[in-house]
Coordinates of C-alpha atoms and ligand atoms in Angstrom, one line a residue:
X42 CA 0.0 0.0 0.0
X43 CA 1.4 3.8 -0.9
X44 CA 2.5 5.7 2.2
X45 CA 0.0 8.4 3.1
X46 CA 0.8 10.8 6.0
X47 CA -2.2 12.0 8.6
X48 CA -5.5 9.7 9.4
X49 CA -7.7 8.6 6.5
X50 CA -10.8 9.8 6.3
X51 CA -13.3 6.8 6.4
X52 CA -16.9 8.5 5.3
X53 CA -18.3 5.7 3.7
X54 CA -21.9 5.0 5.8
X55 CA -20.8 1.8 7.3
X56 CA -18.6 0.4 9.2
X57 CA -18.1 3.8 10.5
X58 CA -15.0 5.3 12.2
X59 CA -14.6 3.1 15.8
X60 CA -13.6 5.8 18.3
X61 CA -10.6 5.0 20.6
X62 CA -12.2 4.2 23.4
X63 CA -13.7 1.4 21.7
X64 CA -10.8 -0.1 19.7
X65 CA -8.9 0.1 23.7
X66 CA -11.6 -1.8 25.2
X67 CA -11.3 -4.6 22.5
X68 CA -7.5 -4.4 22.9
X69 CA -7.4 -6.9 26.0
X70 CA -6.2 -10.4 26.6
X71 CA -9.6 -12.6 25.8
X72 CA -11.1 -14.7 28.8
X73 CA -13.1 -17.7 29.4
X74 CA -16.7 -17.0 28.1
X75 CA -17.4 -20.4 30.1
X76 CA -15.7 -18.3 33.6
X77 CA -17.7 -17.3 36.8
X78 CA -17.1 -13.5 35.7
X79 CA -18.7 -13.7 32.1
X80 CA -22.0 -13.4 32.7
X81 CA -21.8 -9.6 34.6
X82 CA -20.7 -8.5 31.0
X83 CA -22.8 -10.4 28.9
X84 CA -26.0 -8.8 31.1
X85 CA -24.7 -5.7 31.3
X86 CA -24.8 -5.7 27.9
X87 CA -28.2 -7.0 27.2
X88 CA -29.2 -4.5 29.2
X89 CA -27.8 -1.5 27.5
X90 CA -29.3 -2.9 23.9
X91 CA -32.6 -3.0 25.1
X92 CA -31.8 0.7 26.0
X93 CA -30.9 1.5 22.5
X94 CA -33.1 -0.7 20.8
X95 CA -36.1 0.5 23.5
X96 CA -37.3 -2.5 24.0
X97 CA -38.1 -4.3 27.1
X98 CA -38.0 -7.9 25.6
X99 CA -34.6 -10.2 24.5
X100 CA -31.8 -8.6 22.2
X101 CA -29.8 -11.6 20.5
X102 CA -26.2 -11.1 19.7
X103 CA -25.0 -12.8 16.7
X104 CA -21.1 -13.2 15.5
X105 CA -22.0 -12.3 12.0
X106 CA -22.5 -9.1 10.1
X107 CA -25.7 -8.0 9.6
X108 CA -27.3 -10.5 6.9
X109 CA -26.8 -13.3 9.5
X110 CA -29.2 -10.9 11.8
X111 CA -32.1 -10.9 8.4
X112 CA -31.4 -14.3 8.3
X113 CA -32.5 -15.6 12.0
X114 CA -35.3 -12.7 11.9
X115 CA -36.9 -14.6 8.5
X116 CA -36.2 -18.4 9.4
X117 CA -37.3 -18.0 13.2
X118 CA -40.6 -16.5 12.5
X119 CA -41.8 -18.1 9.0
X120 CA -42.5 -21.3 7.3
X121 CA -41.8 -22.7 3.6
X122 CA -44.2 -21.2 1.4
X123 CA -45.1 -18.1 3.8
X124 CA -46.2 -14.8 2.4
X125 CA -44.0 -11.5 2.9
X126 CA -44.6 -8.4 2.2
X127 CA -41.3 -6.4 1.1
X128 CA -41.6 -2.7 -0.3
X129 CA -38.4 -2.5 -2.5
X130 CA -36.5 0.5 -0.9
X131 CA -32.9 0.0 -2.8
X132 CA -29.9 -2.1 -3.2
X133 CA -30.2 -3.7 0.7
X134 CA -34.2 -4.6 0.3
X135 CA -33.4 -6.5 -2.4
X136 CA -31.3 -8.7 -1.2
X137 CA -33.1 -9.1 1.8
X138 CA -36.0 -9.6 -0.9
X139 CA -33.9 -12.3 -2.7
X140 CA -32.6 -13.8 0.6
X141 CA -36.0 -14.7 1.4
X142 CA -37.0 -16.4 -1.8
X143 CA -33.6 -18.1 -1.7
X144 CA -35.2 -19.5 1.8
X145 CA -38.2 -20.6 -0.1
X146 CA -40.7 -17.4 1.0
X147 CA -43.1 -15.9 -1.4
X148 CA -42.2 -12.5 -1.5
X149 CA -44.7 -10.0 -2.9
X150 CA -42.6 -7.1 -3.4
X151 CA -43.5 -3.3 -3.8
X152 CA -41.4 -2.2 -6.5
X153 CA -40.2 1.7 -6.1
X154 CA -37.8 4.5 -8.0
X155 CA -34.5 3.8 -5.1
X156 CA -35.5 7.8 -4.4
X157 CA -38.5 7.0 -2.1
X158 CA -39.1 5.3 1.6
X159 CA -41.1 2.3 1.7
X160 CA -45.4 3.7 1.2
X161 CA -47.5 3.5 3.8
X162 CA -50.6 3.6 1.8
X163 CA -49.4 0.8 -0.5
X164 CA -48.4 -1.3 2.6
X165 CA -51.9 -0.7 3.5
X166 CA -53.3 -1.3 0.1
X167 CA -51.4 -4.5 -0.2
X168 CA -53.0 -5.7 3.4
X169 CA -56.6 -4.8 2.8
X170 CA -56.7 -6.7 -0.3
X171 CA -55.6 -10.0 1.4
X172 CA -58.7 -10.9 2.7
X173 CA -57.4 -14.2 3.4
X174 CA -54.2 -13.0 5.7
X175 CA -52.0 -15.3 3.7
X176 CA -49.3 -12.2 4.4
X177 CA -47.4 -13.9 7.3
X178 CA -44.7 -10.2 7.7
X179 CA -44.1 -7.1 6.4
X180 CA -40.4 -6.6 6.0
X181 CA -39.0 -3.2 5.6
X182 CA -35.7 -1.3 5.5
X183 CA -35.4 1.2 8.2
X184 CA -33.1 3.3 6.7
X185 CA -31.6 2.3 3.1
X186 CA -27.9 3.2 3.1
X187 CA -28.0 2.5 -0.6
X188 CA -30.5 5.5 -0.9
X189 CA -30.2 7.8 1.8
X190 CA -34.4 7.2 2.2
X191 CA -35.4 6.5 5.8
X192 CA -38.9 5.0 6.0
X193 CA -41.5 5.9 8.2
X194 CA -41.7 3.1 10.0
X195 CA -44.4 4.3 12.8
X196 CA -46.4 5.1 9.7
X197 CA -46.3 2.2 8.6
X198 CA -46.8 0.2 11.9
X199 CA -50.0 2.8 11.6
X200 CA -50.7 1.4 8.1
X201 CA -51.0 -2.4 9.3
X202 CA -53.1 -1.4 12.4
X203 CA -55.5 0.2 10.0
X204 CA -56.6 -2.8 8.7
X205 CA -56.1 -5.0 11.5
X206 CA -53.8 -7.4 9.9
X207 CA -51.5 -10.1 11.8
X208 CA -48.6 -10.0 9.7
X209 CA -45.6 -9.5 11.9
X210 CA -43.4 -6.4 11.0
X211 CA -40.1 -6.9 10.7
X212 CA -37.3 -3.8 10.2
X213 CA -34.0 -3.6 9.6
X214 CA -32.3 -0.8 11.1
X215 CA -28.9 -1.7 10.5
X216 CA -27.5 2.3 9.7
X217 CA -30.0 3.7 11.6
X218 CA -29.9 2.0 15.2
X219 CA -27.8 4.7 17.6
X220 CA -28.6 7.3 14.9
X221 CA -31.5 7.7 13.6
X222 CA -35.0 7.8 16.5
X223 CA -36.0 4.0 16.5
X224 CA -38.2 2.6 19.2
X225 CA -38.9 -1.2 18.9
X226 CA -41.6 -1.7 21.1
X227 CA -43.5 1.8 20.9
X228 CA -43.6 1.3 17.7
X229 CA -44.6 -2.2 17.7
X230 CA -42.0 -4.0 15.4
X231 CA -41.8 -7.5 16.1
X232 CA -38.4 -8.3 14.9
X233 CA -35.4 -5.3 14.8
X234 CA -32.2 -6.3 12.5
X235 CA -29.1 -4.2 13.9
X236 CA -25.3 -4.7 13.4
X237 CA -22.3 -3.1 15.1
X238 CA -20.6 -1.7 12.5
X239 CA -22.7 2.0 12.1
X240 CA -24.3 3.9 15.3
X241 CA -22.5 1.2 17.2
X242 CA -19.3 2.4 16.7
X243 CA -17.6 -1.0 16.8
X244 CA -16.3 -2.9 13.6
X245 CA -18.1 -5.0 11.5
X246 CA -18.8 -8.6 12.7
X247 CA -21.7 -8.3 15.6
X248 CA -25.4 -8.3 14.7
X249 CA -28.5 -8.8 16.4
X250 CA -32.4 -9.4 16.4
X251 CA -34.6 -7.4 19.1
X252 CA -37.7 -9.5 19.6
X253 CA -41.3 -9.1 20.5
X254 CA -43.2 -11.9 22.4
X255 CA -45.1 -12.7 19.2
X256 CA -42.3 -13.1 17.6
X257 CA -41.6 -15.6 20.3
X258 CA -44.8 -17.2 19.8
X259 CA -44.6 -17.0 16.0
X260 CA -41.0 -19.0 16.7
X261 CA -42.4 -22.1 18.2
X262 CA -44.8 -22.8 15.2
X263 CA -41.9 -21.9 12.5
X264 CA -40.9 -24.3 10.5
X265 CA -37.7 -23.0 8.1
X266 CA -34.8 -24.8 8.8
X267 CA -32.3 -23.0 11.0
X268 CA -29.4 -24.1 13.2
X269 CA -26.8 -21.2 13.9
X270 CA -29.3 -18.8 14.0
X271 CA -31.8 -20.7 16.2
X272 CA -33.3 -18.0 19.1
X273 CA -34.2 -20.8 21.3
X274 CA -30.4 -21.9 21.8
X275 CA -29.2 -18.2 22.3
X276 CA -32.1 -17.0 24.4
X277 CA -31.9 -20.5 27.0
X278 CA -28.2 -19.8 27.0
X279 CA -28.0 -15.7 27.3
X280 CA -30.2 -16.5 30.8
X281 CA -27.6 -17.4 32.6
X282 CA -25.2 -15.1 30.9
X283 CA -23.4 -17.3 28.7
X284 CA -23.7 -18.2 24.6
X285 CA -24.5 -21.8 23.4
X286 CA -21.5 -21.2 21.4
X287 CA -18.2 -19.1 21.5
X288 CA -18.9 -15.8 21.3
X289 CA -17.2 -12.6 19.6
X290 CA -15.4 -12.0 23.0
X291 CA -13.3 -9.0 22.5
X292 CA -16.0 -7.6 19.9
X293 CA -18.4 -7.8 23.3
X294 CA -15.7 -5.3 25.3
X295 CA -15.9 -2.8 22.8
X296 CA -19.7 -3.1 23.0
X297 CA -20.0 -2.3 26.5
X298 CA -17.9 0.8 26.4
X299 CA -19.8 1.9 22.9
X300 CA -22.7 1.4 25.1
X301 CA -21.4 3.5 27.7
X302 CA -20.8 6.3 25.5
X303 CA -24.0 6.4 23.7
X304 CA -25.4 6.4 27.8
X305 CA -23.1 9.6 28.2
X306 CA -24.2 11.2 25.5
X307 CA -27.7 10.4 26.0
X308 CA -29.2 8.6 22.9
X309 CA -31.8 11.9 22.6
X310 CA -28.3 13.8 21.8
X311 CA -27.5 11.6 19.6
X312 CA -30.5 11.5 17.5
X313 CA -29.8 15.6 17.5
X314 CA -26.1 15.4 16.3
X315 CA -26.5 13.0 13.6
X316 CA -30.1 15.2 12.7
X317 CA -27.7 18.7 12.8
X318 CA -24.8 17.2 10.4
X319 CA -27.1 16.0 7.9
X320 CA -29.3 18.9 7.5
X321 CA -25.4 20.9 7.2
X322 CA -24.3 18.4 4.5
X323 CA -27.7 18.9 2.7
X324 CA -26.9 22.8 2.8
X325 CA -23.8 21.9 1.5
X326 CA -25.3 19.8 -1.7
X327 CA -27.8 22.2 -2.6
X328 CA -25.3 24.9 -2.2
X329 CA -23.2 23.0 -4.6
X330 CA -25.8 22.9 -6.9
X331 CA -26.7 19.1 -6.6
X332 CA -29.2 17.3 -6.3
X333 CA -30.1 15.0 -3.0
X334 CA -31.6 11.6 -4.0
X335 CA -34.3 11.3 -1.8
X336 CA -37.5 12.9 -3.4
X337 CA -39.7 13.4 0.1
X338 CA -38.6 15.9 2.2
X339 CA -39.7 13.7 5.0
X340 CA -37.8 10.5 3.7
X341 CA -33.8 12.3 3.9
X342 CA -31.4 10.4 5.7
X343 CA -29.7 11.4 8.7
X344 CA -27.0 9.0 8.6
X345 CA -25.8 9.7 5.3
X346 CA -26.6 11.6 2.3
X347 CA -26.9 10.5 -1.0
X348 CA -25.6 12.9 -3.9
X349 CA -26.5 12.6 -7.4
X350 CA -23.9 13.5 -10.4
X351 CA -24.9 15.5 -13.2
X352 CA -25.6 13.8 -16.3
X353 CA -22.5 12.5 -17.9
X354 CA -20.0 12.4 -14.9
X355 CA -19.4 9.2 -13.1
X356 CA -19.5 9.2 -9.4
X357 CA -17.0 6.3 -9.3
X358 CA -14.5 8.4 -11.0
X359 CA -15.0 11.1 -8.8
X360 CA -14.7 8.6 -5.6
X361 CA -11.8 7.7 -7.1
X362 CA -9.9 10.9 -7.3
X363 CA -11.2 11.5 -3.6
X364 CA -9.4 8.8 -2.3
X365 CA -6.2 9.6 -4.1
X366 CA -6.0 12.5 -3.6
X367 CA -7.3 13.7 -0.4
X368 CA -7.6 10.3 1.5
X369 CA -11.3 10.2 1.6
X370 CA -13.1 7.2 1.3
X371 CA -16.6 7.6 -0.1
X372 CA -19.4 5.5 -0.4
X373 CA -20.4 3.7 -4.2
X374 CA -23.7 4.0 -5.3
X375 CA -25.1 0.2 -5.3
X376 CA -26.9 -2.1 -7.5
X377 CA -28.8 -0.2 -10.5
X378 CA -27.7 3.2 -9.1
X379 CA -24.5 2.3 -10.4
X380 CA -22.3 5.6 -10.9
X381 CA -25.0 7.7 -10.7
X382 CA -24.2 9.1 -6.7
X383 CA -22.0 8.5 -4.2
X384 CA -22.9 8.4 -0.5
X385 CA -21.6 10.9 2.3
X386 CA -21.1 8.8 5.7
X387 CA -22.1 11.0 8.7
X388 CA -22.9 8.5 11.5
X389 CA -21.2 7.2 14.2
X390 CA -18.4 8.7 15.9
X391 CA -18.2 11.8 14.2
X392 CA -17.8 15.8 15.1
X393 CA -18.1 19.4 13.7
X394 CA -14.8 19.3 12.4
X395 CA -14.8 15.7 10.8
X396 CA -18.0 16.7 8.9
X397 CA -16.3 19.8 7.6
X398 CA -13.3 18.1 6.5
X399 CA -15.3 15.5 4.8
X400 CA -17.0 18.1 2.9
X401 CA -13.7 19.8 2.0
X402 CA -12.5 16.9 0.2
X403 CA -15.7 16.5 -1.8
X404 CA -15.8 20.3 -2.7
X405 CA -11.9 19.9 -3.6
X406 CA -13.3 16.6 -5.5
X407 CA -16.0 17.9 -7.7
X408 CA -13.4 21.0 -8.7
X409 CA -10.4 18.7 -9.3
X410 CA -12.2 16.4 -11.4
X411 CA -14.4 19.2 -13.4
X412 CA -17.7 18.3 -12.1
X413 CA -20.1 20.9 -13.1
X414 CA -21.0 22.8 -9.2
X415 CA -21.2 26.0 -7.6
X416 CA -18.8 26.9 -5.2
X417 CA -19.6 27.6 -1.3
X418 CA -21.3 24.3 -0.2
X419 CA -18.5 23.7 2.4
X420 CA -18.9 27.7 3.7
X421 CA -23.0 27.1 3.6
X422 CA -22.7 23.6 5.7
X423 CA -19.7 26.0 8.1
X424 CA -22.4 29.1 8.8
X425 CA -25.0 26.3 9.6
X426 CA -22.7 24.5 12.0
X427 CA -21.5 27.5 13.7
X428 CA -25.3 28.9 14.3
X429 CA -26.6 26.2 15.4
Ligands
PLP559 C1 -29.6 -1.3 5.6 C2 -28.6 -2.5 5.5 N1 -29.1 -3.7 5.6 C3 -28.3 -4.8 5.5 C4 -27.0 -4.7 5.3 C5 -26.1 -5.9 5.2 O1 -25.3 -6.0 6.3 P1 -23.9 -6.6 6.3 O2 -23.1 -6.1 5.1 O3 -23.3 -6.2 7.6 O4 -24.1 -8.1 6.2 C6 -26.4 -3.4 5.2 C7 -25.0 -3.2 5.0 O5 -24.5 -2.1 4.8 C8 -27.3 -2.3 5.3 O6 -26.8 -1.0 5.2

């Protein structure tokens, strides 16, 4: 690898820069997860999730990233041959789309533009006219990192509730847990998909499933095979504090103290930070003269921010220059979006001064490599930051 002086700038939205207080809890000799003392961490953990996730009921820890976590949410609460409902949100619906016909589901998607949230009104359509409730679960994407579209998930809990249907609602809220306001039982989703590499803070390889009692109950009756990802195994086992298997030991130090930080900073605070840098990174696109992928104002991202190209410029090239030239890694746009944006990173661990340095090297970016843009989107995204 070329030499490259001062810290790289890691912006992509996921895994996210892992503060130093994490990376020095991980950074210990690994004990027995079998020992007498195990347990107070494993507990003390549990507890925290719930906190985050807001849920009173179990939080399941997985050593996987997070498509093991869609995984044990589909084959713990559905049989062969089940119905889901899956609005199409972007790149990461559709694969958990085409994970759950690989499993043997039949998925009735909603097909959408990649530039829109899941609709409440179609999820509502879709419900009312199955008059049988064949539809075992409605499966949505939280917040689509492909997209920079966050759903409105308590609209569409709203939606189902209309209609009085039984489908279980199942989110993923993989780059939007410990960001973006999520609140699993409030808003009465049934199974939560997280992993630990965004508003966690801690590298990739953690993931997890927050789970309601009918999800429980739906558990018992379900009949997709499943043997790593079983609940029953992890939930028996968690009781005591232990894992049926060996767990991600050192990954679970660095989750306490990313725990502990989000506890210091108060997860209302957090919500607030990630909300201020994104609405400062959207000054700075339309001050640029771009244009924001997400079509509803009520739909933008506050985890990351999708930014379209003019016509004719590829963003890959332009990600490209970025990286070598300013040390910026930025993310790709995914699936049929191909080229056509690239995604600003602004969750996690991340401060005034990282957000403006980010945007620097995008404005010094689009210049370098002759994107058409107005100057001053770095200056509009500096006056918001240093008013508000
Ligand atoms: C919203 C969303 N869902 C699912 C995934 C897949 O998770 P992983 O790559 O950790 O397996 C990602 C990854 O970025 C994601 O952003």
């Amino acid at each position: 690898m070329t030499f490259r002086s001062g810290r790289h700038f890691l912006q992509i939205p996921g895994p996210t820069n892992v503060p130093d207080r994490v990376l020095r809890a991980i950074d210990r000799p690994t004990v027995d997860h079998r020992g007498p003392d195990f347990p107070v961490l494993v507990h003390e953990i549990i507890d925290g999730l719930r906190r985050v996730f807001r849920t009173s009921g179990p939080v399941i820890i997985f050593s996987a990233s997070g498509t093991g976590a869609w995984e044990a949410a589909l084959t713990n609460t559905l049989s062969p041959g089940d119905r889901v409902l899956m609005p199409e949100t972007g790149h990461f619906s559709s694969l958990w789309r085409s994970m759950a016909e690989r499993l043997g589901l039949a998925v009735e998607s909603i097909p959408s533009d990649w530039r829109h949230g899941a609709k409440p009104s179609e999820v509502e359509a879709r419900l009312a006219a199955d008059s049988g409730q064949r539809i075992r679960a409605v499966a949505v994407v939280h917040n689509e990192t492909s997209t920079g579209v966050t759903s409105r998930v308590p609209e569409i809990r709203s939606a189902i509730d209309r209609v009085k249907h039984p489908a279980l609602f199942l989110v993923d809220t993989i780059s939007s847990l410990a960001s973006i306001d999520y609140r699993h039982d409030e808003w009465g989703v049934d199974v939560t998909v997280a992993g630990s590499q965004k508003g966690l803070m801690l590298p990739p390889g953690l993931s997890f499933n927050a789970v309601s009692g009918r999800a429980l109950a739906a558990a018992k009756k379900a009949q997709l095979a499943r043997t790593y990802w079983d609940w029953q195994a992890m939930l028996q086992a968690n009781e005591s504090g232990y894992f049926p298997y060996t767990p991600s030991t050192n990954l679970l130090f660095g989750l306490r103290e990313a725990l502990s930080m989000l506890e210091e900073e108060g997860l209302e605070n957090v919500f607030a930070r990630h909300a201020r840098h994104a609405e400062a990174t959207r000054r700075a696109v339309r001050a640029w003269g771009l244009e924001l992928n997400p079509l509803d104002e009520r739909e933008h991202s506050n985890s990351l921010t999708a930014v379209r190209m003019p016509e004719g410029h590829d963003a890959d090239r332009l990600r490209a220059l970025i990286l070598d030239r300013f040390d910026l890694s930025l993310g790709q746009a995914l699936g049929k979006q191909k080229g056509q944006l690239f995604r600003i990173g602004h969750l996690g661990s991340f401060n005034d001064l990282m957000l403006c340095g980010t945007l620097a090297g995008v404005e010094m970016g689009l210049l370098a490599a002759g994107v058409p843009h107005r100057a001053g989107g770095l200056s509009a995204a500096m006056e918001y930051l240093a008013a508000s």
